Short mmCIF file of C-alpha atoms in Angstrom, two decimals:
data_model
loop_
_atom_site.label_atom_id
_atom_site.label_comp_id
_atom_site.label_asym_id
_atom_site.label_seq_id
_atom_site.Cartn_x
_atom_site.Cartn_y
_atom_site.Cartn_z
CA ILE A 1 38.41 -53.27 14.83
CA CYS A 2 35.91 -52.05 17.36
CA SER A 3 36.69 -48.49 16.58
CA VAL A 4 36.12 -49.10 12.88
CA LYS A 5 32.73 -50.64 13.53
CA VAL A 6 31.67 -47.70 15.60
CA LEU A 7 32.64 -45.31 12.84
CA CYS A 8 30.69 -47.31 10.31
CA ASN A 9 27.63 -47.25 12.49
CA LYS A 10 27.90 -43.50 12.83
CA VAL A 11 28.24 -42.96 9.12
CA ARG A 12 25.48 -45.39 8.17
CA ASN A 13 22.16 -43.64 7.49
CA THR A 14 19.13 -44.61 9.50
CA PRO A 15 15.76 -45.42 7.83
CA SER A 16 14.31 -42.17 9.07
CA ASP A 17 17.06 -40.22 7.32
CA LEU A 18 16.44 -42.10 4.08
CA ASN A 19 12.76 -41.28 4.25
CA LYS A 20 13.64 -37.62 4.67
CA PHE A 21 15.87 -37.69 1.60
CA GLN A 22 13.15 -39.39 -0.43
CA CYS A 23 10.60 -36.79 0.59
CA MET A 24 13.00 -34.00 -0.30
CA SER A 25 13.69 -35.50 -3.71
CA VAL A 26 9.99 -35.68 -4.55
CA VAL A 27 9.47 -31.95 -3.95
CA PRO A 28 10.29 -30.06 -7.20
CA ARG A 29 12.64 -27.11 -7.14
CA PHE A 30 10.50 -24.93 -9.38
CA SER A 31 6.73 -24.90 -9.08
CA THR A 32 4.55 -24.37 -12.14
CA GLN A 33 1.40 -23.81 -10.13
CA THR A 34 -0.30 -20.51 -10.97
CA VAL A 35 -1.36 -18.24 -8.15
CA PRO A 36 -4.70 -16.47 -8.73
CA GLU A 37 -4.35 -12.71 -8.88
CA LYS A 38 -6.10 -10.62 -6.29
CA LYS A 39 -8.85 -8.48 -7.69
CA VAL A 40 -8.41 -4.79 -7.08
CA THR A 41 -11.49 -3.27 -5.53
CA ASP A 42 -12.45 0.37 -5.12
CA ASP A 43 -13.32 0.00 -1.45
CA CYS A 44 -10.36 2.16 -0.42
CA GLN A 45 -11.12 5.59 0.96
CA LYS A 46 -10.77 8.48 -1.45
CA ASP A 47 -8.09 11.08 -0.80
CA GLU A 48 -9.08 14.47 0.53
CA LEU A 49 -8.66 17.63 -1.52
CA TYR A 50 -7.69 20.91 0.12
CA ARG A 51 -8.11 24.25 -1.58
CA GLN A 52 -5.85 25.99 0.94
CA ILE A 53 -3.91 25.13 4.10
CA THR A 54 -2.73 27.97 6.32
CA VAL A 55 0.18 27.27 8.69
CA GLU A 56 0.72 29.94 11.35
CA VAL A 57 3.84 29.78 13.52
CA LYS A 58 4.82 32.13 16.32
CA GLY A 59 7.93 32.62 18.40
CA HIS A 60 10.15 35.16 20.12
CA ASP A 61 13.52 34.87 18.33
CA PRO A 62 13.73 36.44 14.83
CA ALA A 63 16.78 34.33 13.86
CA VAL A 64 14.98 31.08 14.71
CA MET A 65 11.89 32.19 12.77
CA LYS A 66 14.00 33.01 9.71
CA SER A 67 15.82 29.66 9.89
CA TYR A 68 12.54 27.75 10.19
CA GLU A 69 11.12 29.60 7.18
CA LYS A 70 14.12 28.49 5.10
CA PHE A 71 13.69 24.90 6.32
CA THR A 72 10.00 24.95 5.35
CA ARG A 73 10.80 26.18 1.84
CA VAL A 74 13.39 23.41 1.32
CA ALA A 75 10.98 20.74 2.63
CA ALA A 76 8.18 21.99 0.37
CA SER A 77 10.40 21.97 -2.73
CA GLY A 78 11.52 18.41 -1.93
CA LEU A 79 7.95 17.12 -1.57
CA GLY A 80 6.56 19.12 -4.49
CA VAL A 81 4.27 21.26 -2.34
CA ASP A 82 3.14 24.60 -3.78
CA ILE A 83 3.69 27.49 -1.35
CA ALA A 84 1.51 30.40 -2.41
CA LYS A 85 3.04 33.03 -0.13
CA ILE A 86 4.74 33.61 3.21
CA PHE A 87 4.07 36.85 5.07
CA GLU A 88 4.60 38.31 8.54
CA PRO A 89 1.63 39.76 10.45
CA PRO A 90 2.30 42.61 12.90
CA ARG A 91 4.08 41.54 16.05
CA VAL A 92 2.31 41.57 19.40
CA ILE A 93 4.04 43.24 22.37
CA THR A 94 2.93 42.40 25.90
CA ARG A 95 4.25 44.45 28.85
CA LEU A 96 4.01 43.47 32.50
CA SER A 97 4.85 45.89 35.35
CA LEU A 98 5.81 43.92 38.48
CA LEU A 99 7.33 44.94 41.80
CA LYS A 100 10.97 44.13 42.52
CA SER A 101 10.43 42.85 46.04
CA VAL A 102 7.50 42.99 48.39
CA PHE A 103 9.53 43.56 51.58
CA VAL A 104 12.49 45.69 50.48
CA HIS A 105 11.52 47.67 47.37
CA LYS A 106 7.82 48.31 47.73
CA LYS A 107 7.88 51.47 45.59
CA HIS A 108 10.09 50.13 42.79
CA PHE A 109 9.03 47.78 40.00
CA HIS A 110 10.37 46.07 36.88
CA GLN A 111 8.71 46.21 33.48
CA TYR A 112 8.89 43.01 31.45
CA GLU A 113 8.24 43.02 27.71
CA ALA A 114 7.42 39.95 25.58
CA ARG A 115 7.51 40.30 21.79
CA THR A 116 5.66 37.61 19.84
CA LEU A 117 6.53 37.30 16.15
CA TYR A 118 4.30 35.58 13.60
CA LYS A 119 4.77 33.96 10.20
CA VAL A 120 1.96 32.65 8.00
CA ILE A 121 2.59 30.03 5.29
CA GLU A 122 -0.19 29.43 2.74
CA LEU A 123 -0.33 26.20 0.72
CA LYS A 124 -2.56 25.92 -2.36
CA HIS A 125 -4.24 22.91 -4.04
CA ILE A 126 -2.85 19.95 -2.10
CA THR A 127 -4.11 16.41 -1.44
CA GLY A 128 -4.68 14.90 1.98
CA SER A 129 -1.84 12.35 1.84
CA THR A 130 0.72 14.95 0.76
CA ALA A 131 -0.54 17.43 3.35
CA SER A 132 -0.33 14.92 6.21
CA THR A 133 3.24 13.96 5.22
CA PHE A 134 4.40 17.56 4.87
CA LEU A 135 2.73 18.77 8.08
CA GLU A 136 4.06 15.86 10.12
CA TYR A 137 7.60 16.53 8.84
CA ILE A 138 7.61 20.24 9.66
CA GLN A 139 5.87 19.69 13.01
CA ARG A 140 8.43 17.12 14.13
CA ASN A 141 11.23 19.60 13.31
CA LEU A 142 9.57 22.58 15.00
CA PRO A 143 12.17 24.33 17.20
CA GLU A 144 11.67 24.76 20.92
CA GLY A 145 9.89 27.90 21.99
CA MET A 146 7.68 28.03 18.88
CA ALA A 147 4.01 27.21 18.39
CA MET A 148 2.05 26.21 15.28
CA LYS A 149 -1.60 26.48 14.23
CA VAL A 150 -2.92 24.78 11.06
CA THR A 151 -6.16 25.77 9.30
CA LYS A 152 -7.46 23.52 6.49
CA HIS A 153 -9.99 24.42 3.78
CA GLU A 154 -11.29 21.10 2.42
CA LEU A 155 -13.35 20.64 -0.75
CA HIS A 156 -16.53 18.53 -0.53
CA PRO A 157 -19.00 17.49 -3.26
CA LEU A 158 -22.54 18.83 -3.26
CA PRO A 159 -25.05 16.82 -1.20
CA GLY A 160 -27.41 14.48 -3.00
CA HIS A 161 -30.51 16.65 -2.49
CA LEU A 162 -28.84 19.64 -4.16
CA GLU A 163 -28.46 19.76 -7.94
CA PRO A 164 -26.78 22.39 -10.14
CA PRO A 165 -29.19 24.47 -12.25
CA SER A 166 -29.76 23.07 -15.75
CA SER A 167 -30.43 25.03 -18.95
CA SER A 168 -34.03 23.81 -19.30
CA ARG A 169 -34.84 24.85 -15.74
CA MET A 170 -33.26 28.26 -16.28
CA ASN A 171 -35.35 28.77 -19.44
CA ALA A 172 -38.49 27.78 -17.55
CA ASP A 173 -37.76 30.31 -14.81
CA THR A 174 -37.50 33.26 -17.25
CA PRO A 175 -40.66 35.44 -17.23
CA SER A 176 -42.87 35.18 -20.34
CA LEU A 177 -44.98 37.97 -21.86
CA SER A 178 -48.72 37.77 -21.20
CA SER A 179 -51.45 38.33 -23.79
CA THR A 180 -52.19 41.88 -22.60
CA GLU A 181 -48.53 42.82 -22.85
CA LEU A 182 -48.44 41.38 -26.38
CA LEU A 183 -51.48 43.51 -27.36
CA GLU A 184 -49.92 46.65 -25.92
CA SER A 185 -46.71 46.01 -27.82
CA ASN A 186 -48.69 45.51 -31.07
CA ASN A 187 -50.55 48.80 -30.56
CA VAL A 188 -47.33 50.68 -29.98
CA SER A 189 -45.79 49.21 -33.11
CA SER A 190 -48.82 50.15 -35.23
CA LEU A 191 -48.70 53.74 -34.02
CA SER A 192 -45.02 54.02 -34.70
CA SER A 193 -45.51 52.65 -38.22
CA ALA A 194 -48.19 55.27 -38.92
CA GLY A 195 -45.70 58.05 -38.26
CA VAL A 196 -46.73 58.88 -34.69
CA PRO A 197 -44.07 58.34 -32.02
CA SER A 198 -44.87 55.73 -29.44
CA SER A 199 -44.31 58.12 -26.56
CA ALA A 200 -46.95 60.48 -27.92
CA SER A 201 -49.74 57.89 -27.79
CA SER A 202 -50.47 58.71 -24.16
CA VAL A 203 -50.25 62.49 -24.74
CA LEU A 204 -52.79 62.80 -27.58
CA PRO A 205 -56.12 64.34 -26.39
CA ASP A 206 -59.43 62.61 -26.91
CA VAL A 207 -61.27 64.17 -29.90
CA LYS A 208 -65.09 64.07 -29.73
CA LEU A 209 -67.03 64.23 -32.96
#
């Protein structure tokens, strides 16, 4: 009997538990309250526009340079980046003549030669967000022993104190004929209508009566 009473006491709910169930039953499952929409503002920074981006890479291994060029083409096609052209500038050869050993071979020397290869990748008409994504991707996958230099040509609007020339201002700047020039042109036209060429007006001698 004692064991049964203990089990009943364990199963019996306490007042605190009943209050919890009542609070849970009051809360609806689906809420019909409307959430106000956030207004979209134009405070965000405008994206940059680049007319051209030049990526110059240099290294010493021709096979690695060729493989990286192929990787860059695949990455550009995947991101929709327009590659204008890829060309190879002339290689730079640096030679160093150093002695073999100071103590043993003082009259003999080695000649070391370092060949630096270049590749230039030109990108045309690209936005700032696309350029940052593409450049970060190819820079993170740059092989060891290679270097990269990026040159950006960004487009900017005209400053506020500069205005493009208008048609009215261009018409006002055109030179106008003065009154004396108009009289000279009328005299030349009258002479030409009388049958005398205009060029002969300055050649005719003065006739005194």
